[in-house]
Amino acid sequence: MLDKRKINLLLFFFLFALVGVGYMILNPFINHPKFYQDSLMIVNSSRDISIGAGSYKTTSFLLAPITDSLDLIGANIYSYGQRYDLGFFFTNGVYMILFLIPMMYIWMKKMPKLNVINVFCFLVMFGLYSAFYGVPNKDFIPFVFSFISLLFYFKGFKKTSILLLVVLMSYYAALGRFYYALFAVCLILHLTIKRKSVLFILYGIGIALCYVMFNTSVFQYIYLARPSNNIDITNTWIDYPLNDHVFSGFILNRVLELVRLFFPVELLIKSVNYIPFVVFQLVTTVVTFKVLRNKKDYNPLEVVSALVVLTFTISQAIFEPDFGSYFRHKISIFPFIYILIRSHEYNFKFLRKKSPEKKKAKKGIRIFRKRIVW
């Protein structure tokens, strides 16, 4: 049964979705002319789901039912983005609906507490991000995996839901998007190991293994993730300050990139157009570390969501060549980002949220003082 509050929040969701529709329509006329190049490559790639097939072939295979259906009704899907006709916008609308329906379900299951910061974040998530989720894209598949994981969590299968997420992401990594394997491993480590000292030791062992394998073919996959031809179609390329082909430079560059992804303030120098994405990322970063710092003050799902954001960003820092790719790939974990920020009370003082016991104690002191005065 929907009460007045739930109806109002549902109307807010549709309002955010409507903003997304508007931006999806405007985007072809205001963005980079090669913005839809990735989507065109996906729909025209040969279809393959064998191990190591690659991200484009795998995505083309998994999205085949959607692609074939659009082709059947005459949406000119195989010339997607070449001209902005009715078929182009219809295709975008289909992908928007396929994204918004799962998000609406999560919205209804875990309704937000609206405040100024949350409203801004939702406008970015559902509005500006429509340029990324409202097109044929590689991140739709892991987004579905994240949604399925939360479905199991909502049904009470909490441990199973996390295990399912790890298994699905690992399988997807084996098909060609290798950094999801790193994401899955890091997530398992952070979920199962409670002592920070043990985590640091394990990360140290990981760095030692990197040193051993540094000159092997394994590392070529990391360098292949930074194709130099991407420089021509992105304005947010991440330049490394150190020689990336020396082990010490490689490690330090990745540590610096992790910090830069969490706090992408340098984008403000490039263009004011990045302000919404930078603010959204900063809010996500602050809330993530705040939850991880005060785990006992938050419910288990919020802690899991914070760990998903942390470990996903770690994996992106190893592989991603530019800020734009990282921002776009975050669609994969949008269900968890929503859970993380949906009802957060923003008190940025010392990045701490006071426990209920401390609040009660402080309230008691205030009442005691009032009694003395009167």
mmCIF file of C-alpha atoms in Angstrom:
data_model
loop_
_atom_site.group_PDB
_atom_site.id
_atom_site.type_symbol
_atom_site.label_atom_id
_atom_site.label_comp_id
_atom_site.label_asym_id
_atom_site.label_seq_id
_atom_site.Cartn_x
_atom_site.Cartn_y
_atom_site.Cartn_z
ATOM 1 C CA MET A 1 0.000 0.000 0.000
ATOM 2 C CA LEU A 2 1.404 3.369 -1.033
ATOM 3 C CA ASP A 3 1.018 6.141 1.519
ATOM 4 C CA LYS A 4 1.368 9.837 0.731
ATOM 5 C CA ARG A 5 5.102 9.890 1.449
ATOM 6 C CA LYS A 6 5.807 6.952 -0.866
ATOM 7 C CA ILE A 7 3.709 8.490 -3.621
ATOM 8 C CA ASN A 8 5.613 11.769 -3.324
ATOM 9 C CA LEU A 9 8.978 9.977 -3.444
ATOM 10 C CA LEU A 10 7.851 7.970 -6.467
ATOM 11 C CA LEU A 11 6.880 11.221 -8.197
ATOM 12 C CA PHE A 12 10.362 12.540 -7.430
ATOM 13 C CA PHE A 13 11.831 9.449 -9.101
ATOM 14 C CA PHE A 14 9.795 10.106 -12.237
ATOM 15 C CA LEU A 15 10.930 13.731 -12.138
ATOM 16 C CA PHE A 16 14.584 12.666 -12.043
ATOM 17 C CA ALA A 17 13.888 10.183 -14.862
ATOM 18 C CA LEU A 18 12.252 12.946 -16.905
ATOM 19 C CA VAL A 19 15.394 15.048 -16.527
ATOM 20 C CA GLY A 20 17.311 12.046 -17.853
ATOM 21 C CA VAL A 21 15.047 11.811 -20.888
ATOM 22 C CA GLY A 22 15.567 15.484 -21.621
ATOM 23 C CA TYR A 23 19.340 15.224 -21.355
ATOM 24 C CA MET A 24 19.372 12.054 -23.471
ATOM 25 C CA ILE A 25 17.621 13.979 -26.252
ATOM 26 C CA LEU A 26 19.964 16.975 -25.991
ATOM 27 C CA ASN A 27 23.208 15.033 -25.625
ATOM 28 C CA PRO A 28 23.830 14.275 -29.345
ATOM 29 C CA PHE A 29 23.818 18.000 -30.091
ATOM 30 C CA ILE A 30 26.082 19.130 -27.248
ATOM 31 C CA ASN A 31 28.596 16.323 -26.769
ATOM 32 C CA HIS A 32 31.658 15.009 -28.592
ATOM 33 C CA PRO A 33 30.834 13.879 -32.183
ATOM 34 C CA LYS A 34 32.488 10.503 -31.445
ATOM 35 C CA PHE A 35 30.543 10.017 -28.214
ATOM 36 C CA TYR A 36 28.556 7.084 -29.651
ATOM 37 C CA GLN A 37 31.537 5.335 -31.223
ATOM 38 C CA ASP A 38 31.732 2.777 -28.404
ATOM 39 C CA SER A 39 28.049 1.866 -28.767
ATOM 40 C CA LEU A 40 28.419 1.436 -32.526
ATOM 41 C CA MET A 41 31.361 -0.926 -31.985
ATOM 42 C CA ILE A 42 29.307 -2.988 -29.521
ATOM 43 C CA VAL A 43 26.326 -3.587 -31.806
ATOM 44 C CA ASN A 44 28.529 -4.352 -34.822
ATOM 45 C CA SER A 45 31.015 -6.645 -33.074
ATOM 46 C CA SER A 46 30.911 -10.367 -33.767
ATOM 47 C CA ARG A 47 29.132 -12.283 -31.012
ATOM 48 C CA ASP A 48 31.163 -14.564 -28.792
ATOM 49 C CA ILE A 49 30.835 -15.687 -25.184
ATOM 50 C CA SER A 50 33.876 -17.936 -24.929
ATOM 51 C CA ILE A 51 36.533 -17.354 -22.261
ATOM 52 C CA GLY A 52 38.742 -14.417 -23.221
ATOM 53 C CA ALA A 53 36.484 -13.340 -26.085
ATOM 54 C CA GLY A 54 36.858 -9.674 -25.156
ATOM 55 C CA SER A 55 34.522 -6.991 -23.855
ATOM 56 C CA TYR A 56 32.985 -5.977 -27.193
ATOM 57 C CA LYS A 57 32.245 -9.494 -28.482
ATOM 58 C CA THR A 58 30.917 -10.596 -25.099
ATOM 59 C CA THR A 59 28.678 -7.548 -24.721
ATOM 60 C CA SER A 60 27.449 -7.928 -28.286
ATOM 61 C CA PHE A 61 26.459 -11.527 -27.492
ATOM 62 C CA LEU A 62 24.724 -10.710 -24.207
ATOM 63 C CA LEU A 63 22.858 -7.732 -25.690
ATOM 64 C CA ALA A 64 21.864 -9.706 -28.806
ATOM 65 C CA PRO A 65 18.166 -10.111 -27.797
ATOM 66 C CA ILE A 66 17.849 -6.329 -27.458
ATOM 67 C CA THR A 67 19.827 -5.626 -30.618
ATOM 68 C CA ASP A 68 17.882 -8.148 -32.720
ATOM 69 C CA SER A 69 14.545 -6.856 -31.426
ATOM 70 C CA LEU A 70 15.470 -3.277 -32.309
ATOM 71 C CA ASP A 71 16.633 -4.386 -35.738
ATOM 72 C CA LEU A 72 13.384 -6.305 -36.256
ATOM 73 C CA ILE A 73 11.247 -3.205 -35.708
ATOM 74 C CA GLY A 74 13.449 -1.126 -38.029
ATOM 75 C CA ALA A 75 15.453 0.986 -35.549
ATOM 76 C CA ASN A 76 18.570 0.961 -37.818
ATOM 77 C CA ILE A 77 20.556 -0.342 -34.876
ATOM 78 C CA TYR A 78 23.582 -1.376 -36.973
ATOM 79 C CA SER A 79 24.121 2.230 -38.048
ATOM 80 C CA TYR A 80 23.585 3.511 -34.522
ATOM 81 C CA GLY A 81 24.832 7.057 -33.943
ATOM 82 C CA GLN A 82 25.496 7.746 -37.621
ATOM 83 C CA ARG A 83 22.378 9.913 -37.778
ATOM 84 C CA TYR A 84 20.043 11.171 -35.097
ATOM 85 C CA ASP A 85 16.758 9.808 -36.370
ATOM 86 C CA LEU A 86 13.725 8.242 -34.695
ATOM 87 C CA GLY A 87 15.420 4.831 -34.535
ATOM 88 C CA PHE A 88 18.383 6.355 -32.694
ATOM 89 C CA PHE A 89 16.240 7.971 -30.005
ATOM 90 C CA PHE A 90 13.994 4.911 -29.738
ATOM 91 C CA THR A 91 17.074 2.750 -29.072
ATOM 92 C CA ASN A 92 18.221 5.157 -26.369
ATOM 93 C CA GLY A 93 14.741 5.119 -24.848
ATOM 94 C CA VAL A 94 14.767 1.310 -24.653
ATOM 95 C CA TYR A 95 18.077 1.290 -22.794
ATOM 96 C CA MET A 96 16.854 4.033 -20.475
ATOM 97 C CA ILE A 97 13.792 1.982 -19.552
ATOM 98 C CA LEU A 98 15.900 -1.142 -18.992
ATOM 99 C CA PHE A 99 18.039 0.857 -16.559
ATOM 100 C CA LEU A 100 15.290 2.816 -14.814
ATOM 101 C CA ILE A 101 12.969 -0.122 -14.053
ATOM 102 C CA PRO A 102 15.518 -1.917 -11.809
ATOM 103 C CA MET A 103 16.489 1.381 -10.194
ATOM 104 C CA MET A 104 12.817 2.187 -9.539
ATOM 105 C CA TYR A 105 12.404 -1.203 -7.862
ATOM 106 C CA ILE A 106 15.384 -0.482 -5.583
ATOM 107 C CA TRP A 107 14.041 3.040 -4.984
ATOM 108 C CA MET A 108 10.707 1.590 -3.803
ATOM 109 C CA LYS A 109 12.381 -1.062 -1.626
ATOM 110 C CA LYS A 110 14.791 1.412 -0.032
ATOM 111 C CA MET A 111 13.236 4.831 -0.293
ATOM 112 C CA PRO A 112 15.517 7.858 0.111
ATOM 113 C CA LYS A 113 15.477 10.727 2.534
ATOM 114 C CA LEU A 114 15.577 13.772 0.314
ATOM 115 C CA ASN A 115 17.897 16.632 1.200
ATOM 116 C CA VAL A 116 19.762 19.155 -0.928
ATOM 117 C CA ILE A 117 22.850 16.982 -1.436
ATOM 118 C CA ASN A 118 20.877 13.811 -2.180
ATOM 119 C CA VAL A 119 18.629 15.592 -4.667
ATOM 120 C CA PHE A 120 21.707 16.917 -6.456
ATOM 121 C CA CYS A 121 23.251 13.434 -6.561
ATOM 122 C CA PHE A 122 20.043 11.890 -7.912
ATOM 123 C CA LEU A 123 19.863 14.564 -10.625
ATOM 124 C CA VAL A 124 23.372 13.571 -11.676
ATOM 125 C CA MET A 125 22.706 9.823 -11.417
ATOM 126 C CA PHE A 126 19.391 9.752 -13.269
ATOM 127 C CA GLY A 127 19.761 12.957 -15.260
ATOM 128 C CA LEU A 128 23.283 13.583 -16.547
ATOM 129 C CA TYR A 129 24.233 9.903 -16.491
ATOM 130 C CA SER A 130 21.467 9.171 -19.017
ATOM 131 C CA ALA A 131 24.100 9.987 -21.651
ATOM 132 C CA PHE A 132 25.898 6.825 -20.478
ATOM 133 C CA TYR A 133 23.125 4.408 -19.480
ATOM 134 C CA GLY A 134 20.650 5.494 -22.180
ATOM 135 C CA VAL A 135 22.738 3.976 -24.989
ATOM 136 C CA PRO A 136 23.988 0.481 -25.913
ATOM 137 C CA ASN A 137 26.803 0.101 -23.391
ATOM 138 C CA LYS A 138 29.124 -2.481 -21.847
ATOM 139 C CA ASP A 139 28.227 -1.506 -18.296
ATOM 140 C CA PHE A 140 24.615 -2.637 -18.585
ATOM 141 C CA ILE A 141 25.644 -6.274 -18.002
ATOM 142 C CA PRO A 142 27.470 -5.751 -14.658
ATOM 143 C CA PHE A 143 24.682 -3.328 -13.695
ATOM 144 C CA VAL A 144 22.234 -6.219 -14.067
ATOM 145 C CA PHE A 145 24.557 -8.378 -11.950
ATOM 146 C CA SER A 146 24.515 -5.732 -9.201
ATOM 147 C CA PHE A 147 20.726 -5.565 -9.371
ATOM 148 C CA ILE A 148 20.369 -9.358 -9.172
ATOM 149 C CA SER A 149 22.665 -9.376 -6.144
ATOM 150 C CA LEU A 150 20.472 -6.816 -4.365
ATOM 151 C CA LEU A 151 17.336 -8.788 -5.280
ATOM 152 C CA PHE A 152 18.730 -11.767 -3.378
ATOM 153 C CA TYR A 153 19.718 -9.473 -0.498
ATOM 154 C CA PHE A 154 16.184 -8.044 -0.259
ATOM 155 C CA LYS A 155 14.777 -11.595 -0.199
ATOM 156 C CA GLY A 156 16.872 -12.379 2.870
ATOM 157 C CA PHE A 157 19.707 -14.291 1.193
ATOM 158 C CA LYS A 158 22.361 -11.855 2.378
ATOM 159 C CA LYS A 159 25.499 -13.976 2.190
ATOM 160 C CA THR A 160 24.307 -15.647 -0.997
ATOM 161 C CA SER A 161 23.752 -12.262 -2.644
ATOM 162 C CA ILE A 162 27.357 -11.165 -2.120
ATOM 163 C CA LEU A 163 28.718 -14.539 -3.209
ATOM 164 C CA LEU A 164 26.526 -14.350 -6.318
ATOM 165 C CA LEU A 165 27.883 -10.876 -7.139
ATOM 166 C CA VAL A 166 31.461 -12.129 -6.836
ATOM 167 C CA VAL A 167 30.769 -15.208 -8.991
ATOM 168 C CA LEU A 168 28.960 -13.244 -11.719
ATOM 169 C CA MET A 169 31.626 -10.533 -11.847
ATOM 170 C CA SER A 170 34.398 -13.163 -11.925
ATOM 171 C CA TYR A 171 32.746 -14.977 -14.815
ATOM 172 C CA TYR A 172 32.286 -11.674 -16.648
ATOM 173 C CA ALA A 173 35.972 -10.943 -16.065
ATOM 174 C CA ALA A 174 36.923 -14.301 -17.583
ATOM 175 C CA LEU A 175 34.992 -13.386 -20.721
ATOM 176 C CA GLY A 176 37.151 -10.346 -21.323
ATOM 177 C CA ARG A 177 36.726 -7.509 -18.816
ATOM 178 C CA PHE A 178 39.624 -8.566 -16.637
ATOM 179 C CA TYR A 179 39.537 -5.820 -14.030
ATOM 180 C CA TYR A 180 36.282 -7.254 -12.680
ATOM 181 C CA ALA A 181 38.372 -10.178 -11.413
ATOM 182 C CA LEU A 182 40.472 -7.747 -9.377
ATOM 183 C CA PHE A 183 37.269 -6.110 -8.155
ATOM 184 C CA ALA A 184 35.872 -9.489 -7.052
ATOM 185 C CA VAL A 185 39.087 -10.500 -5.252
ATOM 186 C CA CYS A 186 39.405 -7.169 -3.422
ATOM 187 C CA LEU A 187 35.734 -7.272 -2.422
ATOM 188 C CA ILE A 188 36.098 -10.765 -0.941
ATOM 189 C CA LEU A 189 39.206 -9.698 0.986
ATOM 190 C CA HIS A 190 37.534 -6.645 2.479
ATOM 191 C CA LEU A 191 34.374 -8.552 3.371
ATOM 192 C CA THR A 192 36.081 -11.507 5.041
ATOM 193 C CA ILE A 193 39.119 -9.908 6.704
ATOM 194 C CA LYS A 194 38.306 -7.527 9.531
ATOM 195 C CA ARG A 195 41.827 -6.601 10.684
ATOM 196 C CA LYS A 196 43.378 -3.755 8.689
ATOM 197 C CA SER A 197 46.892 -5.007 9.400
ATOM 198 C CA VAL A 198 46.135 -8.310 7.662
ATOM 199 C CA LEU A 199 44.677 -6.436 4.674
ATOM 200 C CA PHE A 200 47.823 -4.322 4.388
ATOM 201 C CA ILE A 201 49.963 -7.472 4.485
ATOM 202 C CA LEU A 202 47.888 -9.092 1.730
ATOM 203 C CA TYR A 203 48.097 -5.965 -0.422
ATOM 204 C CA GLY A 204 51.851 -6.011 0.184
ATOM 205 C CA ILE A 205 51.987 -9.606 -1.031
ATOM 206 C CA GLY A 206 49.995 -8.535 -4.080
ATOM 207 C CA ILE A 207 52.523 -5.792 -4.833
ATOM 208 C CA ALA A 208 55.344 -8.320 -4.437
ATOM 209 C CA LEU A 209 53.627 -10.603 -6.968
ATOM 210 C CA CYS A 210 53.326 -7.655 -9.329
ATOM 211 C CA TYR A 211 57.063 -7.125 -9.008
ATOM 212 C CA VAL A 212 57.718 -10.773 -9.906
ATOM 213 C CA MET A 213 55.381 -10.634 -12.917
ATOM 214 C CA PHE A 214 56.183 -7.086 -13.992
ATOM 215 C CA ASN A 215 58.115 -8.020 -17.140
ATOM 216 C CA THR A 216 55.784 -10.857 -18.139
ATOM 217 C CA SER A 217 52.965 -10.876 -20.692
ATOM 218 C CA VAL A 218 50.374 -10.655 -17.883
ATOM 219 C CA PHE A 219 51.072 -6.968 -17.464
ATOM 220 C CA GLN A 220 50.419 -6.330 -21.147
ATOM 221 C CA TYR A 221 46.695 -6.589 -20.375
ATOM 222 C CA ILE A 222 47.012 -3.582 -18.081
ATOM 223 C CA TYR A 223 48.795 -1.518 -20.714
ATOM 224 C CA LEU A 224 46.300 -2.603 -23.380
ATOM 225 C CA ALA A 225 43.585 -1.056 -21.226
ATOM 226 C CA ARG A 226 45.177 2.338 -21.910
ATOM 227 C CA PRO A 227 45.088 2.525 -25.731
ATOM 228 C CA SER A 228 46.761 5.718 -26.888
ATOM 229 C CA ASN A 229 44.118 6.305 -29.558
ATOM 230 C CA ASN A 230 41.645 7.130 -26.768
ATOM 231 C CA ILE A 231 43.451 10.438 -26.282
ATOM 232 C CA ASP A 232 41.802 11.747 -29.448
ATOM 233 C CA ILE A 233 38.248 11.122 -28.183
ATOM 234 C CA THR A 234 38.527 12.102 -24.530
ATOM 235 C CA ASN A 235 39.244 15.342 -22.719
ATOM 236 C CA THR A 236 39.862 13.657 -19.372
ATOM 237 C CA TRP A 237 42.923 11.526 -20.096
ATOM 238 C CA ILE A 238 44.971 10.714 -16.984
ATOM 239 C CA ASP A 239 48.636 11.504 -17.539
ATOM 240 C CA TYR A 240 51.052 9.676 -15.285
ATOM 241 C CA PRO A 241 53.731 11.832 -13.620
ATOM 242 C CA LEU A 242 56.229 8.930 -13.422
ATOM 243 C CA ASN A 243 57.673 6.436 -15.897
ATOM 244 C CA ASP A 244 54.984 3.748 -16.030
ATOM 245 C CA HIS A 245 57.293 1.112 -17.484
ATOM 246 C CA VAL A 246 59.421 1.014 -14.318
ATOM 247 C CA PHE A 247 57.989 -0.972 -11.404
ATOM 248 C CA SER A 248 58.282 1.807 -8.811
ATOM 249 C CA GLY A 249 56.709 4.260 -11.255
ATOM 250 C CA PHE A 250 53.922 1.798 -12.075
ATOM 251 C CA ILE A 251 52.962 1.331 -8.398
ATOM 252 C CA LEU A 252 53.169 5.023 -7.492
ATOM 253 C CA ASN A 253 51.220 6.018 -10.592
ATOM 254 C CA ARG A 254 48.392 3.645 -9.598
ATOM 255 C CA VAL A 255 48.332 4.906 -6.012
ATOM 256 C CA LEU A 256 48.163 8.481 -7.285
ATOM 257 C CA GLU A 257 45.437 7.556 -9.754
ATOM 258 C CA LEU A 258 43.378 6.008 -6.966
ATOM 259 C CA VAL A 259 43.553 9.290 -5.046
ATOM 260 C CA ARG A 260 42.761 11.247 -8.215
ATOM 261 C CA LEU A 261 39.699 9.095 -8.964
ATOM 262 C CA PHE A 262 38.374 9.552 -5.443
ATOM 263 C CA PHE A 263 39.055 13.309 -5.532
ATOM 264 C CA PRO A 264 38.923 14.400 -9.217
ATOM 265 C CA VAL A 265 39.159 18.136 -8.464
ATOM 266 C CA GLU A 266 41.718 18.597 -11.272
ATOM 267 C CA LEU A 267 38.858 18.284 -13.759
ATOM 268 C CA LEU A 268 37.591 21.669 -12.614
ATOM 269 C CA ILE A 269 40.645 23.204 -14.289
ATOM 270 C CA LYS A 270 39.756 21.547 -17.593
ATOM 271 C CA SER A 271 36.126 22.682 -17.775
ATOM 272 C CA VAL A 272 33.237 23.843 -15.606
ATOM 273 C CA ASN A 273 31.122 21.199 -17.378
ATOM 274 C CA TYR A 274 32.632 18.595 -15.073
ATOM 275 C CA ILE A 275 31.420 20.290 -11.880
ATOM 276 C CA PRO A 276 28.343 18.025 -11.381
ATOM 277 C CA PHE A 277 30.384 14.839 -11.882
ATOM 278 C CA VAL A 278 33.171 16.063 -9.595
ATOM 279 C CA VAL A 279 30.739 17.023 -6.818
ATOM 280 C CA PHE A 280 28.894 13.703 -7.187
ATOM 281 C CA GLN A 281 32.176 11.812 -6.925
ATOM 282 C CA LEU A 282 33.319 13.835 -3.906
ATOM 283 C CA VAL A 283 30.036 13.156 -2.103
ATOM 284 C CA THR A 284 30.299 9.434 -2.909
ATOM 285 C CA THR A 285 33.910 9.389 -1.697
ATOM 286 C CA VAL A 286 33.161 11.180 1.571
ATOM 287 C CA VAL A 287 30.173 8.970 2.363
ATOM 288 C CA THR A 288 32.132 5.824 1.466
ATOM 289 C CA PHE A 289 34.978 6.578 3.864
ATOM 290 C CA LYS A 290 32.603 7.857 6.516
ATOM 291 C CA VAL A 291 30.663 4.582 6.492
ATOM 292 C CA LEU A 292 33.842 2.490 6.501
ATOM 293 C CA ARG A 293 35.230 4.528 9.379
ATOM 294 C CA ASN A 294 32.080 4.104 11.510
ATOM 295 C CA LYS A 295 30.762 0.694 10.441
ATOM 296 C CA LYS A 296 28.870 0.108 13.676
ATOM 297 C CA ASP A 297 26.693 3.167 13.033
ATOM 298 C CA TYR A 298 25.398 1.835 9.708
ATOM 299 C CA ASN A 299 23.396 -1.169 8.586
ATOM 300 C CA PRO A 300 25.232 -4.099 6.906
ATOM 301 C CA LEU A 301 23.955 -3.256 3.407
ATOM 302 C CA GLU A 302 25.379 0.263 3.614
ATOM 303 C CA VAL A 303 28.745 -1.147 4.719
ATOM 304 C CA VAL A 304 28.718 -3.663 1.860
ATOM 305 C CA SER A 305 27.831 -0.857 -0.570
ATOM 306 C CA ALA A 306 30.746 1.247 0.706
ATOM 307 C CA LEU A 307 33.104 -1.713 0.219
ATOM 308 C CA VAL A 308 31.770 -2.230 -3.315
ATOM 309 C CA VAL A 309 32.530 1.411 -4.164
ATOM 310 C CA LEU A 310 35.997 1.207 -2.577
ATOM 311 C CA THR A 311 37.072 -2.022 -4.269
ATOM 312 C CA PHE A 312 35.551 -1.061 -7.627
ATOM 313 C CA THR A 313 37.543 2.194 -7.585
ATOM 314 C CA ILE A 314 40.726 0.288 -6.698
ATOM 315 C CA SER A 315 40.248 -1.931 -9.755
ATOM 316 C CA GLN A 316 39.546 1.098 -11.944
ATOM 317 C CA ALA A 317 42.709 2.838 -10.747
ATOM 318 C CA ILE A 318 44.778 -0.074 -12.059
ATOM 319 C CA PHE A 319 43.264 -0.201 -15.533
ATOM 320 C CA GLU A 320 41.362 2.926 -16.544
ATOM 321 C CA PRO A 321 43.040 5.533 -18.793
ATOM 322 C CA ASP A 322 40.760 8.518 -18.146
ATOM 323 C CA PHE A 323 38.244 9.998 -15.735
ATOM 324 C CA GLY A 324 35.413 9.731 -18.248
ATOM 325 C CA SER A 325 35.768 5.948 -18.463
ATOM 326 C CA TYR A 326 35.705 5.640 -14.676
ATOM 327 C CA PHE A 327 32.624 7.855 -14.391
ATOM 328 C CA ARG A 328 30.882 5.847 -17.113
ATOM 329 C CA HIS A 329 31.798 2.440 -15.662
ATOM 330 C CA LYS A 330 30.339 3.409 -12.278
ATOM 331 C CA ILE A 331 26.954 2.576 -13.808
ATOM 332 C CA SER A 332 27.951 -1.038 -13.073
ATOM 333 C CA ILE A 333 27.553 -0.415 -9.336
ATOM 334 C CA PHE A 334 24.838 2.274 -9.368
ATOM 335 C CA PRO A 335 22.477 0.112 -7.276
ATOM 336 C CA PHE A 336 25.078 0.082 -4.491
ATOM 337 C CA ILE A 337 25.907 3.776 -4.873
ATOM 338 C CA TYR A 338 22.213 4.566 -4.496
ATOM 339 C CA ILE A 339 21.982 2.438 -1.327
ATOM 340 C CA LEU A 340 25.037 4.234 0.031
ATOM 341 C CA ILE A 341 23.803 7.807 -0.389
ATOM 342 C CA ARG A 342 20.010 7.415 -0.403
ATOM 343 C CA SER A 343 19.357 8.314 3.251
ATOM 344 C CA HIS A 344 22.653 9.689 4.430
ATOM 345 C CA GLU A 345 22.622 12.587 6.858
ATOM 346 C CA TYR A 346 25.420 14.866 5.790
ATOM 347 C CA ASN A 347 27.526 16.044 8.672
ATOM 348 C CA PHE A 348 30.994 16.555 7.235
ATOM 349 C CA LYS A 349 32.547 17.724 10.492
ATOM 350 C CA PHE A 350 35.549 15.452 11.015
ATOM 351 C CA LEU A 351 33.882 13.005 8.562
ATOM 352 C CA ARG A 352 32.175 11.392 11.522
ATOM 353 C CA LYS A 353 28.597 10.551 12.316
ATOM 354 C CA LYS A 354 27.854 10.481 16.010
ATOM 355 C CA SER A 355 26.463 7.271 17.440
ATOM 356 C CA PRO A 356 22.923 7.277 18.936
ATOM 357 C CA GLU A 357 24.419 6.830 22.423
ATOM 358 C CA LYS A 358 26.507 9.994 22.073
ATOM 359 C CA LYS A 359 23.496 11.917 20.761
ATOM 360 C CA LYS A 360 21.414 10.837 23.757
ATOM 361 C CA ALA A 361 24.215 11.766 26.147
ATOM 362 C CA LYS A 362 24.579 15.186 24.544
ATOM 363 C CA LYS A 363 20.815 15.723 24.698
ATOM 364 C CA GLY A 364 20.832 14.770 28.386
ATOM 365 C CA ILE A 365 23.575 17.318 29.125
ATOM 366 C CA ARG A 366 21.549 20.043 27.391
ATOM 367 C CA ILE A 367 18.432 19.206 29.451
ATOM 368 C CA PHE A 368 20.520 19.185 32.657
ATOM 369 C CA ARG A 369 21.945 22.620 31.793
ATOM 370 C CA LYS A 370 18.476 24.012 31.125
ATOM 371 C CA ARG A 371 17.293 22.785 34.507
ATOM 372 C CA ILE A 372 20.178 24.529 36.225
ATOM 373 C CA VAL A 373 19.434 27.797 34.421
ATOM 374 C CA TRP A 374 15.739 27.727 35.259
#
